[in-house]
Short mmCIF file of C-alpha atoms in Angstrom, two decimals:
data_model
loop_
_atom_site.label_atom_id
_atom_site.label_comp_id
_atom_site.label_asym_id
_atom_site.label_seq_id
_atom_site.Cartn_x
_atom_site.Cartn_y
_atom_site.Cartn_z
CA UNK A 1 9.04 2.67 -14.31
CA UNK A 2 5.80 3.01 -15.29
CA UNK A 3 3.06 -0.60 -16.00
CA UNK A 4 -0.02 0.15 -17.93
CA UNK A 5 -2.39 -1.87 -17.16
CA UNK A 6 -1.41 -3.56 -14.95
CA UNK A 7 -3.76 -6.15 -12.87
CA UNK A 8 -4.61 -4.34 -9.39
CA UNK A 9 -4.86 -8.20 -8.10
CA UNK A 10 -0.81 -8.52 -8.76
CA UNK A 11 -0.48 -5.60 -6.23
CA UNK A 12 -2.25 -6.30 -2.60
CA UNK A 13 -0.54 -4.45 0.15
CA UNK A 14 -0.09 -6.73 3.36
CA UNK A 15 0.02 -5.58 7.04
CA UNK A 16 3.02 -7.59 9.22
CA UNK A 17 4.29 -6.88 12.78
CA UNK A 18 7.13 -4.15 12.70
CA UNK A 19 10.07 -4.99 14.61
CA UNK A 20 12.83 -3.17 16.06
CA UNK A 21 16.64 -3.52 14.56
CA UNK A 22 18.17 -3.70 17.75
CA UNK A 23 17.18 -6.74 19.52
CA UNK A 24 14.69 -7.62 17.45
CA UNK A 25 11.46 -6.92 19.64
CA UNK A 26 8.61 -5.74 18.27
CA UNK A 27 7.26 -2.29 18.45
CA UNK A 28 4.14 -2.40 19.71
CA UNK A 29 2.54 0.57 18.35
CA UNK A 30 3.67 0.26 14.78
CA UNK A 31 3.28 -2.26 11.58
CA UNK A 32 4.93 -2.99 8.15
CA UNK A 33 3.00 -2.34 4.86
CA UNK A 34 4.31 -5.18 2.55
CA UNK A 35 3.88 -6.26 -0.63
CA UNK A 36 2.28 -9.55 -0.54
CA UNK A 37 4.68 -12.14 -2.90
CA UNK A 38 8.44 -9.87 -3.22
CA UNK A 39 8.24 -8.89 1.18
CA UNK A 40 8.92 -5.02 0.22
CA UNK A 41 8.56 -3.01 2.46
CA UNK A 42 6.42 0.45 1.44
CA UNK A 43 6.34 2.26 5.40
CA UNK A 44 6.35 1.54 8.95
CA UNK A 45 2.87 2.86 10.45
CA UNK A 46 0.81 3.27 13.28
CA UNK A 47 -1.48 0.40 13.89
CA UNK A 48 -4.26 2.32 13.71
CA UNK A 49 -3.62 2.90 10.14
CA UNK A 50 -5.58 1.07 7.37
CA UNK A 51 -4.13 1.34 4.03
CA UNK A 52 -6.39 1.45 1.09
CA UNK A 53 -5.72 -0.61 -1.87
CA UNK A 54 -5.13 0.53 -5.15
CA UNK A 55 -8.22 -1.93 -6.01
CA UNK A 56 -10.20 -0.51 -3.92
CA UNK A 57 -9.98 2.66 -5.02
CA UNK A 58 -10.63 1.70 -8.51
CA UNK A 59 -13.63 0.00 -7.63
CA UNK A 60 -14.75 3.09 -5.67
CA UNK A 61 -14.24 5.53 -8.74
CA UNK A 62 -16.48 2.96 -11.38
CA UNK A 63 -19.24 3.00 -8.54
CA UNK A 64 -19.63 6.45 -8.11
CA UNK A 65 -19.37 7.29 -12.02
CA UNK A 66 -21.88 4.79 -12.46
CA UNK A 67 -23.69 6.41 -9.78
CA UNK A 68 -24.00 9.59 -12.23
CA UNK A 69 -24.89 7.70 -15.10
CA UNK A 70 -21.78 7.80 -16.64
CA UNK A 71 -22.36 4.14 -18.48
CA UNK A 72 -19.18 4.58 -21.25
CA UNK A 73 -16.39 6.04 -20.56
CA UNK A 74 -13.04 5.51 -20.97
CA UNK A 75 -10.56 3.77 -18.24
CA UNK A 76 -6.37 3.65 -18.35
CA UNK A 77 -4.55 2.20 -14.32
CA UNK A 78 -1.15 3.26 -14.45
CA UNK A 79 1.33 1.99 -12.10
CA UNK A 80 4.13 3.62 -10.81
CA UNK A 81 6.94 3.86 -8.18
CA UNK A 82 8.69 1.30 -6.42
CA UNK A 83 7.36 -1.90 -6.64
CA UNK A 84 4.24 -0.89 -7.97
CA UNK A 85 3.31 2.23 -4.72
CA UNK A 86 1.68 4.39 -6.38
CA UNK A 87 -1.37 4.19 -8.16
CA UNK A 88 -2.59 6.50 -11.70
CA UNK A 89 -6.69 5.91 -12.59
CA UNK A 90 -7.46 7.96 -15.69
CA UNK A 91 -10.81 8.41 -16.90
CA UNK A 92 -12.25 10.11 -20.37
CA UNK A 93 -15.97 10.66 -19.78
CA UNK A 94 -18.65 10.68 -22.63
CA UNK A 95 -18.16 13.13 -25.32
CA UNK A 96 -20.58 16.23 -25.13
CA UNK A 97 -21.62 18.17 -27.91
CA UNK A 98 -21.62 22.02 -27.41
CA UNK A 99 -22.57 23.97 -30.00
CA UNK A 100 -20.96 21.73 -32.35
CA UNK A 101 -17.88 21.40 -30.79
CA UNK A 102 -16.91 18.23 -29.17
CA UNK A 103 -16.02 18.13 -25.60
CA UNK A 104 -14.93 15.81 -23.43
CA UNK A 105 -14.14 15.89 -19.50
CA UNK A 106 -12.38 13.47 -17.51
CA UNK A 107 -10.82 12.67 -13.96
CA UNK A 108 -7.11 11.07 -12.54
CA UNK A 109 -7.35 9.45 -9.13
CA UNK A 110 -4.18 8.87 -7.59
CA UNK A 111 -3.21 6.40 -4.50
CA UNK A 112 0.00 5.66 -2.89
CA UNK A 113 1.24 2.67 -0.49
CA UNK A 114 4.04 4.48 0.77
CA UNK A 115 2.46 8.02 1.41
CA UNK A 116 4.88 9.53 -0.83
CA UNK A 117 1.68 11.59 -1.93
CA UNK A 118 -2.38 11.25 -0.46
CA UNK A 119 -5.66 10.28 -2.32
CA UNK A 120 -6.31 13.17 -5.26
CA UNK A 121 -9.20 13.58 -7.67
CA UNK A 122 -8.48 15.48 -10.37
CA UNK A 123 -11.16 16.83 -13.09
CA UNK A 124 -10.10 18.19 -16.69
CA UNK A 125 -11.89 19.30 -19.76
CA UNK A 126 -10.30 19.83 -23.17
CA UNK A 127 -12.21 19.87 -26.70
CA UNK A 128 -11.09 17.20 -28.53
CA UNK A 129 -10.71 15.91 -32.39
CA UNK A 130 -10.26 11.98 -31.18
CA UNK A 131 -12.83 10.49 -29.23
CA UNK A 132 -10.33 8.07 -27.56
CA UNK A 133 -7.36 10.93 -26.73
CA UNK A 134 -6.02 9.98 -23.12
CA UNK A 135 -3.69 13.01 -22.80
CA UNK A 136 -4.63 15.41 -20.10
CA UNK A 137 -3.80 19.09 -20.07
CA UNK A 138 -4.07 21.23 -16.80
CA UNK A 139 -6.78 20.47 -14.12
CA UNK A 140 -9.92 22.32 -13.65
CA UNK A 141 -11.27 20.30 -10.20
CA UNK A 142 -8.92 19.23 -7.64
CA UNK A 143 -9.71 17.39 -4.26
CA UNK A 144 -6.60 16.01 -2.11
CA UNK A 145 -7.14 13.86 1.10
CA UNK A 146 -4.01 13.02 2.62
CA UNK A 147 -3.47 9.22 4.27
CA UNK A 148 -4.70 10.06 7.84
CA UNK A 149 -5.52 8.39 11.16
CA UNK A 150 -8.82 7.69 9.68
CA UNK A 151 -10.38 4.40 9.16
CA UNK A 152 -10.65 2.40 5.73
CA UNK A 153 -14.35 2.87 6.13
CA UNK A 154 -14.34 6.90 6.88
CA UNK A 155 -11.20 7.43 4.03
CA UNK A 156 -13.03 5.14 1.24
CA UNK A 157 -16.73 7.74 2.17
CA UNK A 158 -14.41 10.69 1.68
CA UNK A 159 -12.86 9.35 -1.64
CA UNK A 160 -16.59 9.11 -2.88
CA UNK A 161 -17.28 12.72 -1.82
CA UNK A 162 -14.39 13.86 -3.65
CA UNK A 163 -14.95 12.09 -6.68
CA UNK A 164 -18.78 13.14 -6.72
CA UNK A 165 -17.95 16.85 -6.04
CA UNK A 166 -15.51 16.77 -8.67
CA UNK A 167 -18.50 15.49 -10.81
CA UNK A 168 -20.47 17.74 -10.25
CA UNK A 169 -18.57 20.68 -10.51
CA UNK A 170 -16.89 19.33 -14.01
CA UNK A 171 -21.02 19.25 -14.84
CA UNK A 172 -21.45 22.96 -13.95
CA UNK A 173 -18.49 24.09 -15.90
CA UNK A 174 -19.88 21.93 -19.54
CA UNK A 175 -23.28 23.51 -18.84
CA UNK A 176 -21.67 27.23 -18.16
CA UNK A 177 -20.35 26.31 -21.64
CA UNK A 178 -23.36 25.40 -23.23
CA UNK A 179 -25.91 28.03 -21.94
CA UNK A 180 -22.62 30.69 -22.82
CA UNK A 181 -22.63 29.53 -26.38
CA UNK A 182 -26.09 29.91 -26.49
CA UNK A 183 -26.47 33.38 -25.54
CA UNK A 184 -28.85 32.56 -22.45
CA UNK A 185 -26.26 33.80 -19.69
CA UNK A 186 -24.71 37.03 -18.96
CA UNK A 187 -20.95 37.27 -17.93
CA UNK A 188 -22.27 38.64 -14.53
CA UNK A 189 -24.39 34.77 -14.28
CA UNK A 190 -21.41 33.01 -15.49
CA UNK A 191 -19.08 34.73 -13.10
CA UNK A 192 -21.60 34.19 -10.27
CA UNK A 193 -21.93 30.59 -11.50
CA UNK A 194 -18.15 29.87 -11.31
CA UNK A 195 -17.39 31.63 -8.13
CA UNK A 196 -20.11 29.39 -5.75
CA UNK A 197 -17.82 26.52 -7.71
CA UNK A 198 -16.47 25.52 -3.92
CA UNK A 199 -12.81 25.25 -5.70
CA UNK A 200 -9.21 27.58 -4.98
CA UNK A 201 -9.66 30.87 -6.92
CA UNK A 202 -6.54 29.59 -8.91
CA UNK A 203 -8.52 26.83 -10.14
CA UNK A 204 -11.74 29.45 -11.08
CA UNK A 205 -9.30 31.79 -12.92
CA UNK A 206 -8.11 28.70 -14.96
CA UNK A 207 -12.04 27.87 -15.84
CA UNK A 208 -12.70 31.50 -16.88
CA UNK A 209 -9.54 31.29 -19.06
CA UNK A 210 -11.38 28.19 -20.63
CA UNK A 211 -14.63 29.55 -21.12
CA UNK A 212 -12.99 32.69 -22.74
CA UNK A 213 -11.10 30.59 -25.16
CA UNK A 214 -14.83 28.26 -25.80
CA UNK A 215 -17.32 30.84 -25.90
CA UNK A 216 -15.50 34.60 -26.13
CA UNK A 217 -17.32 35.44 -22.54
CA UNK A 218 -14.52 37.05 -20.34
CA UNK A 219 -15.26 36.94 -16.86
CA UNK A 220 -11.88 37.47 -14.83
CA UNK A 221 -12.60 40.16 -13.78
CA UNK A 222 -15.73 40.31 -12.64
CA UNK A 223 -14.23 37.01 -10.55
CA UNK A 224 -11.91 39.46 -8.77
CA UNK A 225 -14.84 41.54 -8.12
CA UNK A 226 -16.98 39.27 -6.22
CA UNK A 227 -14.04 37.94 -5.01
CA UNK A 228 -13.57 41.32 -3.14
CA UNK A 229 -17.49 41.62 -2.67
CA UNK A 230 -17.34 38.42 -0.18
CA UNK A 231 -14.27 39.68 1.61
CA UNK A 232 -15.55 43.09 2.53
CA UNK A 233 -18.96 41.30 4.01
CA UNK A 234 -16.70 38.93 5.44
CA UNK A 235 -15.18 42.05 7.96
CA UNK A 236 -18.01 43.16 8.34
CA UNK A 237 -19.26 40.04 9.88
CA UNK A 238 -16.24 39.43 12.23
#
């Protein structure tokens, strides 16, 4: 089941003492991540593990888009999974205008109390005919950071890094767009442009699929050709 907007204050994961089944004795090396008010249970961990909460994470993402200057913009916390484990923040950035056409990029940050998945940013672009759309199509950015032995501290800097790479990768594709439309790129500079994008080629072919379909510049395969470029240079370095 699925709550939309839901408060993040109604969902604080606790830490208790784990304890074994027979005998009852504790373990010593593990804890219980509860949910503070109904006792369930999410996992048995290490107690070196700090979870992060969904609010914190949250919190984190409004900072950092702040941090870019990203004043209005669009927000939608979905909750989801047993008693409330995993965590959906959707975000629609400011509209851009390119070359008439409206544009509009946004991110999904997801969180989970029972490591049934880690912490993912997720960037997406779409042109759009409703300034206040909150559907999502396939991602263009994608950072994943799985729960780790890390501290709170060390996995909350990471989540920043991710968000602000996504960032600023989701600004390098609207700006491909823009100088594309304008005629003050080649295909060779836009191909060069995407590929030092420090994304999965999977993710680069989808981005030249949308700039083909925005601006009529198709740069596949010159991709595939740089692409090969960098792995030849690559033996001959090793």
């Amino acid at each position: 089941m699925w709550f939309e907007e839901m408060s993040l204050e109604d969902l604080p994961v606790v830490e208790e003492r784990a304890v074994f089944v027979d005998g009852g004795a504790d373990a010593e090396n593990f804890k219980a991540l509860v949910r503070k008010g109904s006792r369930y249970v999410y996992d048995i961990v290490t107690k070196r593990y700090e979870p992060i909460q969904h609010r914190e994470v949250v919190e984190t993402a409004r900072k950092i888009l702040k941090e870019f200057k990203f004043e209005n913009f669009d927000e939608k916390i979905i909750i989801d999974g047993q008693h409330g484990a995993r965590l959906f923040y959707r975000v629609l950035l400011e509209d851009y205008d390119v070359d008439g056409d409206k544009m509009r990029f946004g991110l999904q940050i997801t969180n989970s109390y029972d490591r049934s998945f880690g912490i993912n940013v997720n960037g997406y672009g779409f042109r759009i005919a409703c300034s206040n759309i909150m559907v999502f199509g396939k991602e263009l950015m994608s950072e994943f950071a799985m729960h780790t032995r890390s501290t709170k501290a060390e996995d909350l800097a990471k989540l920043k890094d991710m968000i602000a790479n996504v960032l600023d990768n989701l600004i390098v594709v609207k700006d491909a767009i823009k100088a594309a439309k304008s005629g003050v790129v080649s295909a060779t500079e836009l191909a060069q442009l995407i590929d030092s994008l420090d994304i999965s080629k999977k993710l680069k072919i989808r981005i030249a699929r949308v700039l083909r379909k925005e601006t009529g510049f198709d740069i596949t395969k010159k991709l595939d050709e740089l692409e090969a470029e960098r792995t030849l240079i690559n033996r001959w370095a090793a």
